[in-house]
């Protein structure tokens, strides 16, 4: 049976599934329920500096978008950091850590940009026995207007500066949580790295308006006739998060920097994908908020089952295994030629592949009067749209043409050798580069 | 409650009063908004969808379901009603399991189709509940058209003609409009007087004058209509009932199933309808099932449908057969009636088993008797009272193209005309298409 134990920058947990710093981790009651359900760790909801706590809106905090059957695909929120007194949180953290010593307990922090502020809070967190801190440089709403959260995370120099302060003032591992609301995630991760971060975690939520109330003519969630952008999360942001994780994982300047993957992790498979792209563990929020804490049991059993099938005995057996296969477009093999093929037995004759190809692609699927859909190899550019729109998984697949086989579209045999854009005769830079 | 299911003879009030309400409640209750959203999500929005091809009125089913899924049920209803103005009734009575739903790609793939019929009802009910009529009339053309028969074909034709700006006089022999929707469908398929509500709603287009109690050949004549109107559309249905041609057919309590169904539909109080203790229904179509099931629901102790051929040849759909079985109706196939037995009133029916031969259906020597104090004949209806001078094809009015008869200026559609299945939805399509052709013809002349 696969061993799911996780060691992330020295923080040990029985599995790689942590709850991200968010509403589910705001108090002892929830966190204990999460640990009972089986979560490997928790990043406590962000603490602010001592004093009067922040206040939240008293209207709706969340907006959503849905897929079929009202399945929640994306959630956005305008909730701020914890609105409970600092000491209450610290006491509860201490109590939880004492009762659950085998679980990871990391504390998320966000205080104003002065070394004194960070130094003060770090000492108090250390006193709880927590395993580490996560610097919230990502929160895109409310706190950012006050010079914190993503207001820091969007300026690499600030990231580096604050990270350095924290490293100088605590023995705890420091994880820097990054905002995706930037143009190049690598600048942020490099800054964290330079500041001495033990790890980065990403992504925080994405600036978003999920919907507009067309009666009120106002963004949702609507507070007394007004709305504001919120932080977007859930399955819909996973592709954005995966790309950013991969960009950091393959960046020579940050190679080896531990990453805690966040962003739409909903199933064991999502977690495995993040980890294959270099994440040492994952953090989950929206899936728990949608289905409750019990989902971690599917994540644990599913990941273990997959690892057993693949012959992976520990998490490190597959962590980062997909990173070498993330490359730039220019290095993709242009001599890799495929054609769509439709399994007539599996086909349910809905014709969506035909509509998609005929209307929006390459007119490469024919339709007979008895609704038989067949790919025209001479037109098919292997774009994959038919595969993507087909409701039956596995019905349409891409068949690779063997070297020497003639591509009916170009009339040329498929070359056996690898050939990419940098070598291609149409590339104006090819000669110059030689 | 003096009578019970075991009371001999043909009597009313076999059940407790509340049992009638329960027994004749909506057969398939409407979807809630939540159920409709879930059902709509299952549609794949197929290209050139098989369900549309299968629909006699060619409703754009994927489009209306997408409109429901996106929270626009009124737009969905428009999509339906554009093609089929009686989309509300068709949503209730269409044999969807033989038409759109049987070809749904999800039926093919999973054995569970998108619930097209129920979604259609959701959309049309939503729109009709608001009361407003969604279509408007074109400028008056000054043309006058007579439509004879206010059943599905006549109503569909009248509505389309009115929409085009023609003035329509709609004649019907019966006291109410609606045709078989009003008189010929089991009560549990169209509760709350839906047929009349739909007629009223349809007439909201304006420009249609309804004349009830006017029978062709009695109160009006085709010749007269042809001279008084610019065009005539005949949708007179099938007024005749086929005879059993079995000995003793004249005995009392042997009656036509269509009359029983009509009586039931018009009854204010179902407990006033008399039904036998042992009922035998002869026939294999929807009418046979409607009569049999309703007999059972009225409290008959035993109800048996006897059909001369095999199950697969029955006109009643598989779902209708299942419904009958689930209500406790026994279905005997491969037997034909020989004699009705009894002193004055029917007491039993003697049947002979049949066998299929190359020459046709033959009786075997083997017979059996079923106890019966009431017998319903449901072996089909036939055209009756077709005006002189109209060419027939087989036993129906001959038509070419969109309902053109052998007489200039006279169109026909619905059950009385050749072609198509005798279904509500087919009648609507024929009425609509004839109206388009009448319009093209009249305006072409102008």
mmCIF file of C-alpha atoms in Angstrom, chain A residues 15 19 38 55 71 87 106 119 130 152 174 192 218 220 232 295 302 346 402 405:
data_model
loop_
_atom_site.group_PDB
_atom_site.id
_atom_site.type_symbol
_atom_site.label_atom_id
_atom_site.label_comp_id
_atom_site.label_asym_id
_atom_site.label_seq_id
_atom_site.Cartn_x
_atom_site.Cartn_y
_atom_site.Cartn_z
ATOM 1 C CA UNK A 15 -0.961 12.907 3.831
ATOM 2 C CA UNK A 19 -6.748 22.842 3.983
ATOM 3 C CA UNK A 38 -8.579 13.003 7.892
ATOM 4 C CA UNK A 55 -14.702 43.622 10.011
ATOM 5 C CA UNK A 71 -22.301 21.890 -10.037
ATOM 6 C CA UNK A 87 -5.344 36.121 21.088
ATOM 7 C CA UNK A 106 0.741 26.379 9.553
ATOM 8 C CA UNK A 119 8.473 40.568 14.211
ATOM 9 C CA UNK A 130 2.676 25.932 15.120
ATOM 10 C CA UNK A 152 2.675 43.280 -1.491
ATOM 11 C CA UNK A 174 8.369 30.513 5.990
ATOM 12 C CA UNK A 192 10.536 35.075 -2.393
ATOM 13 C CA UNK A 218 -24.879 45.205 -10.051
ATOM 14 C CA UNK A 220 -22.612 39.750 -7.388
ATOM 15 C CA UNK A 232 -11.903 33.571 -7.606
ATOM 16 C CA UNK A 295 -13.953 14.618 0.522
ATOM 17 C CA UNK A 302 -7.882 7.654 -4.729
ATOM 18 C CA UNK A 346 -18.815 4.038 -28.842
ATOM 19 C CA UNK A 402 3.912 6.155 -38.031
ATOM 20 C CA UNK A 405 3.100 7.021 -43.353
#
